[in-house]
Amino acid sequence: MLREVTAAVASLAILIGLGAFPLCGAASAQEPTSVESTQAASVEPIADADAGSGSTQNDGAAGTSVSSSSGNATLTLSRNAVGNVDSTAPLQLVFDVRTNPGDVYTITVPESIANGTGVYTIGDSDPISASTGIVTSTTDDANHTKTFTYRFDSVASVAVNINFTLHNNYNAQPTPIEGIGTSIKSITWTYAGQQLDPVDFTQVIMPVMNPQAVTRVLPSSSTYKAIYANQDYAYQFSVGETDGIDGSADYATGQVNSAVNYGTTIRVPVPRYFTLDESATAARNGFSDETTITQPGGASSDIVITVPKRLRSPVLAERGAVLFRGPIQDHPATRG
């Protein structure tokens, strides 16, 4: 999904960091003040076929189990929602059955996403005793599923767990993830080759972007309070984006998160007469891809950061903030 982001916070932060206007040779600048996260930039998705579902709602109570029963068997999933939801409880699938000789059950679990790790990894089944039967598992790479087959040789009461590993925003993900949004996953199972009612649960992958206030880094605003016309200043802007694999704000990237980047444009409003030095900004950031930081309208116009699909910070690397550099032009309106 192509994203258009307007960093309203950034405009306010730059104005605070640069101090009051008009400038009179040099102006006294106030210390940057904190900005509430409720003022964060707005993100407007544009439909993209390979971005998956566009919904970002947290559906269901993640702590509620869901089950399916048939005859002598019950299949229970410990949670009905996983991912960016309000729960950190473990995920476990319990198969509880009263067996007879010759019984055969299969349980097929879908992978979280088709192109990587996603929200969870499917683990192994608990073993069953040799006198009771045998359990085997196979992975279908084409359909992105794992199937467990239970063959029973005796009468017994059996309860086994199929275990999962839940992931968080730290884990490496593909660039980008396929399946962003809300999706319904179905665990299917059979007895003697006959389909039984599935166990359905909700998966939510909901990226969160929390842009931070633009701050002056060269020279430091804490060391040099005044701003001079026609002098270069360097500022930094942190996107603060998670991949939305879990419900926390942990492991946000300073730059656009490649795991959820289907194409991003960020617009940063600037104070009047600010001019971006595009070559110095490019050198300062050292981008080796097609990411660009420009000011197409010239002095006083928005800075435009364009990040093509799949580019910028991998989730494992909390890359630094975007940097841009330039002066406030000397102008009659900036003089006393």
GROMACS .gro file of C-alpha atoms in nm:
model
  336
    1MET     CA    1   0.000   0.000   0.000
    2LEU     CA    2   0.142   0.334  -0.107
    3ARG     CA    3   0.142   0.575   0.185
    4GLU     CA    4   0.119   0.952   0.184
    5VAL     CA    5   0.229   1.094   0.518
    6THR     CA    6   0.207   1.457   0.622
    7ALA     CA    7   0.429   1.522   0.922
    8ALA     CA    8   0.229   1.795   1.092
    9VAL     CA    9   0.429   1.739   1.406
   10ALA     CA   10   0.747   1.819   1.218
   11SER     CA   11   0.628   2.165   1.117
   12LEU     CA   12   0.550   2.256   1.474
   13ALA     CA   13   0.877   2.112   1.599
   14ILE     CA   14   1.090   2.300   1.347
   15LEU     CA   15   0.925   2.627   1.434
   16ILE     CA   16   0.982   2.566   1.802
   17GLY     CA   17   1.342   2.461   1.744
   18LEU     CA   18   1.427   2.762   1.530
   19GLY     CA   19   1.271   3.017   1.757
   20ALA     CA   20   1.046   3.314   1.694
   21PHE     CA   21   1.043   3.524   1.379
   22PRO     CA   22   1.131   3.783   1.256
   23LEU     CA   23   1.503   3.715   1.267
   24CYS     CA   24   1.720   4.015   1.336
   25GLY     CA   25   2.069   3.896   1.250
   26ALA     CA   26   2.035   3.635   1.524
   27ALA     CA   27   1.726   3.535   1.715
   28SER     CA   28   1.679   3.383   2.056
   29ALA     CA   29   1.550   3.025   2.016
   30GLN     CA   30   1.343   2.835   2.268
   31GLU     CA   31   1.426   2.482   2.367
   32PRO     CA   32   1.225   2.221   2.172
   33THR     CA   33   0.919   2.112   2.366
   34SER     CA   34   0.769   1.766   2.369
   35VAL     CA   35   0.477   1.697   2.140
   36GLU     CA   36   0.198   1.460   2.240
   37SER     CA   37   0.175   1.143   2.032
   38THR     CA   38  -0.186   1.232   1.947
   39GLN     CA   39  -0.039   1.488   1.707
   40ALA     CA   40   0.133   1.219   1.506
   41ALA     CA   41   0.132   1.222   1.128
   42SER     CA   42  -0.168   1.091   0.940
   43VAL     CA   43  -0.126   0.797   0.704
   44GLU     CA   44  -0.363   0.752   0.411
   45PRO     CA   45  -0.335   0.410   0.241
   46ILE     CA   46  -0.387   0.378  -0.133
   47ALA     CA   47  -0.500   0.035  -0.250
   48ASP     CA   48  -0.227  -0.197  -0.375
   49ALA     CA   49  -0.308  -0.549  -0.487
   50ASP     CA   50  -0.014  -0.715  -0.313
   51ALA     CA   51  -0.054  -0.526   0.013
   52GLY     CA   52  -0.321  -0.766   0.139
   53SER     CA   53  -0.614  -0.660   0.350
   54GLY     CA   54  -0.647  -0.290   0.424
   55SER     CA   55  -0.835  -0.331   0.752
   56THR     CA   56  -0.647  -0.248   1.068
   57GLN     CA   57  -0.912  -0.324   1.334
   58ASN     CA   58  -0.832  -0.541   1.638
   59ASP     CA   59  -1.110  -0.794   1.602
   60GLY     CA   60  -1.219  -1.015   1.890
   61ALA     CA   61  -1.101  -1.071   2.243
   62ALA     CA   62  -0.757  -1.221   2.202
   63GLY     CA   63  -0.776  -1.406   2.535
   64THR     CA   64  -1.081  -1.613   2.429
   65SER     CA   65  -1.024  -1.972   2.318
   66VAL     CA   66  -1.201  -2.125   2.018
   67SER     CA   67  -1.278  -2.492   1.959
   68SER     CA   68  -1.442  -2.751   1.738
   69SER     CA   69  -1.580  -3.088   1.851
   70SER     CA   70  -1.683  -3.401   1.666
   71GLY     CA   71  -1.771  -3.733   1.821
   72ASN     CA   72  -1.487  -3.836   2.052
   73ALA     CA   73  -1.253  -3.549   1.964
   74THR     CA   74  -1.216  -3.178   2.043
   75LEU     CA   75  -0.968  -2.931   1.894
   76THR     CA   76  -0.912  -2.613   2.096
   77LEU     CA   77  -0.700  -2.307   2.015
   78SER     CA   78  -0.604  -2.106   2.322
   79ARG     CA   79  -0.662  -1.766   2.153
   80ASN     CA   80  -0.903  -1.646   1.887
   81ALA     CA   81  -0.682  -1.355   1.776
   82VAL     CA   82  -0.307  -1.309   1.734
   83GLY     CA   83  -0.069  -1.035   1.624
   84ASN     CA   84  -0.130  -0.667   1.697
   85VAL     CA   85  -0.401  -0.736   1.955
   86ASP     CA   86  -0.440  -0.680   2.327
   87SER     CA   87  -0.291  -1.007   2.447
   88THR     CA   88   0.053  -1.152   2.514
   89ALA     CA   89  -0.072  -1.498   2.616
   90PRO     CA   90   0.094  -1.804   2.460
   91LEU     CA   91  -0.068  -1.972   2.159
   92GLN     CA   92  -0.138  -2.343   2.183
   93LEU     CA   93  -0.356  -2.593   1.996
   94VAL     CA   94  -0.488  -2.882   2.208
   95PHE     CA   95  -0.612  -3.205   2.049
   96ASP     CA   96  -0.820  -3.408   2.298
   97VAL     CA   97  -0.951  -3.745   2.178
   98ARG     CA   98  -1.089  -4.080   2.296
   99THR     CA   99  -0.933  -4.322   2.048
  100ASN     CA  100  -1.021  -4.656   1.894
  101PRO     CA  101  -0.788  -4.886   1.699
  102GLY     CA  102  -0.758  -4.771   1.337
  103ASP     CA  103  -0.862  -4.409   1.403
  104VAL     CA  104  -0.682  -4.156   1.183
  105TYR     CA  105  -0.704  -3.781   1.234
  106THR     CA  106  -0.527  -3.503   1.048
  107ILE     CA  107  -0.485  -3.141   1.161
  108THR     CA  108  -0.370  -2.879   0.908
  109VAL     CA  109  -0.244  -2.544   1.038
  110PRO     CA  110  -0.186  -2.244   0.808
  111GLU     CA  111   0.140  -2.052   0.827
  112SER     CA  112   0.115  -1.691   0.942
  113ILE     CA  113   0.224  -1.538   0.609
  114ALA     CA  114   0.323  -1.679   0.272
  115ASN     CA  115   0.664  -1.515   0.241
  116GLY     CA  116   0.834  -1.532   0.580
  117THR     CA  117   0.803  -1.549   0.956
  118GLY     CA  118   0.499  -1.333   1.030
  119VAL     CA  119   0.317  -1.344   1.363
  120TYR     CA  120   0.384  -1.707   1.458
  121THR     CA  121   0.583  -2.017   1.369
  122ILE     CA  122   0.418  -2.358   1.388
  123GLY     CA  123   0.607  -2.590   1.620
  124ASP     CA  124   0.584  -2.964   1.683
  125SER     CA  125   0.315  -3.183   1.830
  126ASP     CA  126   0.366  -3.352   2.161
  127PRO     CA  127   0.452  -3.719   2.101
  128ILE     CA  128   0.213  -4.004   2.179
  129SER     CA  129   0.317  -4.335   2.331
  130ALA     CA  130   0.421  -4.612   2.092
  131SER     CA  131   0.155  -4.840   2.239
  132THR     CA  132  -0.114  -4.586   2.153
  133GLY     CA  133  -0.011  -4.490   1.802
  134ILE     CA  134   0.209  -4.250   1.607
  135VAL     CA  135   0.211  -3.885   1.502
  136THR     CA  136   0.384  -3.751   1.192
  137SER     CA  137   0.402  -3.407   1.034
  138THR     CA  138   0.453  -3.272   0.683
  139THR     CA  139   0.501  -2.917   0.551
  140ASP     CA  140   0.335  -2.804   0.229
  141ASP     CA  141   0.546  -2.518   0.096
  142ALA     CA  142   0.311  -2.452  -0.194
  143ASN     CA  143   0.004  -2.403   0.026
  144HIS     CA  144   0.197  -2.269   0.327
  145THR     CA  145   0.057  -2.520   0.575
  146LYS     CA  146   0.179  -2.785   0.818
  147THR     CA  147  -0.023  -3.106   0.862
  148PHE     CA  148  -0.011  -3.341   1.161
  149THR     CA  149  -0.137  -3.698   1.116
  150TYR     CA  150  -0.237  -3.907   1.419
  151ARG     CA  151  -0.280  -4.284   1.373
  152PHE     CA  152  -0.411  -4.477   1.674
  153ASP     CA  153  -0.369  -4.850   1.747
  154SER     CA  154  -0.553  -4.887   2.077
  155VAL     CA  155  -0.829  -4.753   2.297
  156ALA     CA  156  -0.695  -4.458   2.494
  157SER     CA  157  -0.764  -4.105   2.614
  158VAL     CA  158  -0.512  -3.873   2.454
  159ALA     CA  159  -0.449  -3.500   2.492
  160VAL     CA  160  -0.162  -3.353   2.292
  161ASN     CA  161  -0.046  -2.998   2.228
  162ILE     CA  162   0.066  -2.845   1.902
  163ASN     CA  163   0.294  -2.563   2.004
  164PHE     CA  164   0.356  -2.223   1.842
  165THR     CA  165   0.623  -1.958   1.877
  166LEU     CA  166   0.478  -1.606   1.879
  167HIS     CA  167   0.698  -1.332   1.735
  168ASN     CA  168   0.731  -0.964   1.816
  169ASN     CA  169   0.839  -0.651   1.629
  170TYR     CA  170   1.206  -0.748   1.671
  171ASN     CA  171   1.205  -1.058   1.451
  172ALA     CA  172   1.336  -1.032   1.097
  173GLN     CA  173   1.057  -1.018   0.838
  174PRO     CA  174   1.039  -1.022   0.456
  175THR     CA  175   1.050  -0.691   0.272
  176PRO     CA  176   0.766  -0.631   0.257
  177ILE     CA  177   0.533  -0.864   0.445
  178GLU     CA  178   0.250  -1.020   0.244
  179GLY     CA  179  -0.075  -1.016   0.437
  180ILE     CA  180  -0.069  -0.681   0.618
  181GLY     CA  181  -0.406  -0.608   0.777
  182THR     CA  182  -0.669  -0.836   0.931
  183SER     CA  183  -0.718  -1.189   0.802
  184ILE     CA  184  -0.906  -1.501   0.909
  185LYS     CA  185  -0.699  -1.816   0.949
  186SER     CA  186  -0.863  -2.161   0.942
  187ILE     CA  187  -0.723  -2.472   1.109
  188THR     CA  188  -0.881  -2.767   0.930
  189TRP     CA  189  -0.902  -3.124   1.053
  190THR     CA  190  -1.035  -3.459   0.939
  191TYR     CA  191  -1.142  -3.793   1.083
  192ALA     CA  192  -1.120  -4.098   0.855
  193GLY     CA  193  -1.080  -3.861   0.562
  194GLN     CA  194  -1.394  -3.661   0.641
  195GLN     CA  195  -1.368  -3.286   0.697
  196LEU     CA  196  -1.474  -3.161   1.041
  197ASP     CA  197  -1.573  -2.808   1.139
  198PRO     CA  198  -1.263  -2.584   1.125
  199VAL     CA  199  -1.116  -2.374   1.405
  200ASP     CA  200  -1.100  -2.014   1.285
  201PHE     CA  201  -0.898  -1.731   1.438
  202THR     CA  202  -0.808  -1.374   1.347
  203GLN     CA  203  -0.459  -1.250   1.263
  204VAL     CA  204  -0.383  -0.877   1.276
  205ILE     CA  205  -0.065  -0.728   1.129
  206MET     CA  206  -0.108  -0.355   1.184
  207PRO     CA  207   0.197  -0.130   1.134
  208VAL     CA  208   0.215   0.174   1.359
  209MET     CA  209   0.393   0.496   1.263
  210ASN     CA  210   0.467   0.748   1.539
  211PRO     CA  211   0.673   1.033   1.389
  212GLN     CA  212   0.886   1.217   1.641
  213ALA     CA  213   0.938   1.593   1.663
  214VAL     CA  214   1.202   1.732   1.429
  215THR     CA  215   1.508   1.840   1.627
  216ARG     CA  216   1.822   2.037   1.544
  217VAL     CA  217   2.138   1.830   1.576
  218LEU     CA  218   2.408   2.054   1.420
  219PRO     CA  219   2.476   2.277   1.591
  220SER     CA  220   2.297   2.143   1.895
  221SER     CA  221   2.002   2.355   2.006
  222SER     CA  222   2.109   2.304   2.368
  223THR     CA  223   2.451   2.457   2.298
  224TYR     CA  224   2.360   2.726   2.046
  225LYS     CA  225   2.032   2.898   2.120
  226ALA     CA  226   2.041   3.154   1.838
  227ILE     CA  227   1.960   3.099   1.472
  228TYR     CA  228   2.148   3.301   1.208
  229ALA     CA  229   2.026   3.368   0.857
  230ASN     CA  230   2.220   3.204   0.570
  231GLN     CA  231   2.389   2.951   0.800
  232ASP     CA  232   2.355   2.576   0.749
  233TYR     CA  233   2.171   2.378   1.016
  234ALA     CA  234   2.114   2.002   1.033
  235TYR     CA  235   1.789   1.852   1.162
  236GLN     CA  236   1.672   1.499   1.219
  237PHE     CA  237   1.329   1.342   1.177
  238SER     CA  238   1.242   0.997   1.315
  239VAL     CA  239   0.955   0.805   1.155
  240GLY     CA  240   0.916   0.571   1.453
  241GLU     CA  241   0.757   0.279   1.269
  242THR     CA  242   0.692  -0.078   1.389
  243ASP     CA  243   0.594  -0.365   1.162
  244GLY     CA  244   0.277  -0.431   1.365
  245ILE     CA  245   0.355  -0.796   1.437
  246ASP     CA  246   0.261  -0.747   1.802
  247GLY     CA  247   0.069  -0.485   1.997
  248SER     CA  248   0.369  -0.304   2.143
  249ALA     CA  249   0.560   0.005   2.031
  250ASP     CA  250   0.892  -0.177   2.081
  251TYR     CA  251   1.165  -0.195   1.814
  252ALA     CA  252   1.039   0.096   1.605
  253THR     CA  253   1.272   0.200   1.322
  254GLY     CA  254   1.394   0.556   1.288
  255GLN     CA  255   1.348   0.534   0.911
  256VAL     CA  256   1.064   0.376   0.714
  257ASN     CA  257   1.030   0.008   0.807
  258SER     CA  258   1.102  -0.203   0.499
  259ALA     CA  259   0.892  -0.491   0.632
  260VAL     CA  260   0.574  -0.289   0.578
  261ASN     CA  261   0.687  -0.049   0.304
  262TYR     CA  262   0.484  -0.075  -0.015
  263GLY     CA  263   0.595   0.276  -0.111
  264THR     CA  264   0.600   0.579   0.120
  265THR     CA  265   0.601   0.955   0.071
  266ILE     CA  266   0.654   1.181   0.373
  267ARG     CA  267   0.596   1.556   0.354
  268VAL     CA  268   0.760   1.774   0.617
  269PRO     CA  269   0.635   2.137   0.635
  270VAL     CA  270   0.914   2.387   0.710
  271PRO     CA  271   0.936   2.747   0.835
  272ARG     CA  272   0.916   3.026   0.581
  273TYR     CA  273   1.243   3.087   0.389
  274PHE     CA  274   1.397   2.753   0.492
  275THR     CA  275   1.587   2.605   0.195
  276LEU     CA  276   1.693   2.240   0.183
  277ASP     CA  277   2.049   2.175   0.073
  278GLU     CA  278   1.969   1.857  -0.119
  279SER     CA  279   2.326   1.750  -0.196
  280ALA     CA  280   2.443   1.803   0.164
  281THR     CA  281   2.134   1.620   0.290
  282ALA     CA  282   2.200   1.324   0.058
  283ALA     CA  283   2.564   1.309   0.169
  284ARG     CA  284   2.462   1.332   0.534
  285ASN     CA  285   2.220   1.038   0.508
  286GLY     CA  286   2.440   0.825   0.282
  287PHE     CA  287   2.148   0.642   0.120
  288SER     CA  288   2.264   0.376  -0.126
  289ASP     CA  289   1.919   0.311  -0.275
  290GLU     CA  290   1.651   0.517  -0.450
  291THR     CA  291   1.538   0.702  -0.137
  292THR     CA  292   1.529   1.077  -0.202
  293ILE     CA  293   1.488   1.390   0.013
  294THR     CA  294   1.395   1.695  -0.192
  295GLN     CA  295   1.224   2.032  -0.173
  296PRO     CA  296   1.049   2.049  -0.512
  297GLY     CA  297   0.887   2.386  -0.449
  298GLY     CA  298   1.204   2.556  -0.333
  299ALA     CA  299   1.242   2.779  -0.027
  300SER     CA  300   0.956   2.764   0.226
  301SER     CA  301   0.793   2.459   0.062
  302ASP     CA  302   0.754   2.110   0.206
  303ILE     CA  303   1.048   1.873   0.225
  304VAL     CA  304   0.946   1.551   0.045
  305ILE     CA  305   1.096   1.217   0.151
  306THR     CA  306   1.026   0.940  -0.102
  307VAL     CA  307   1.097   0.579  -0.009
  308PRO     CA  308   1.026   0.319  -0.283
  309LYS     CA  309   0.874  -0.019  -0.203
  310ARG     CA  310   1.089  -0.256   0.006
  311LEU     CA  311   1.351   0.004   0.093
  312ARG     CA  312   1.491   0.147   0.419
  313SER     CA  313   1.538   0.002   0.764
  314PRO     CA  314   1.514  -0.374   0.813
  315VAL     CA  315   1.325  -0.455   1.130
  316LEU     CA  316   1.631  -0.594   1.310
  317ALA     CA  317   1.826  -0.271   1.267
  318GLU     CA  318   1.689   0.029   1.452
  319ARG     CA  319   1.830   0.264   1.193
  320GLY     CA  320   1.881   0.627   1.284
  321ALA     CA  321   1.650   0.914   1.200
  322VAL     CA  322   1.635   1.083   0.860
  323LEU     CA  323   1.860   1.390   0.848
  324PHE     CA  324   1.817   1.705   0.642
  325ARG     CA  325   2.024   2.017   0.618
  326GLY     CA  326   1.992   2.377   0.499
  327PRO     CA  327   1.972   2.747   0.596
  328ILE     CA  328   1.701   3.001   0.667
  329GLN     CA  329   1.748   3.253   0.387
  330ASP     CA  330   1.811   3.615   0.470
  331HIS     CA  331   1.502   3.809   0.363
  332PRO     CA  332   1.352   4.150   0.448
  333ALA     CA  333   1.066   3.972   0.623
  334THR     CA  334   1.312   3.807   0.863
  335ARG     CA  335   1.463   4.137   0.977
  336GLY     CA  336   1.348   4.370   1.247
   0.00000   0.00000   0.00000
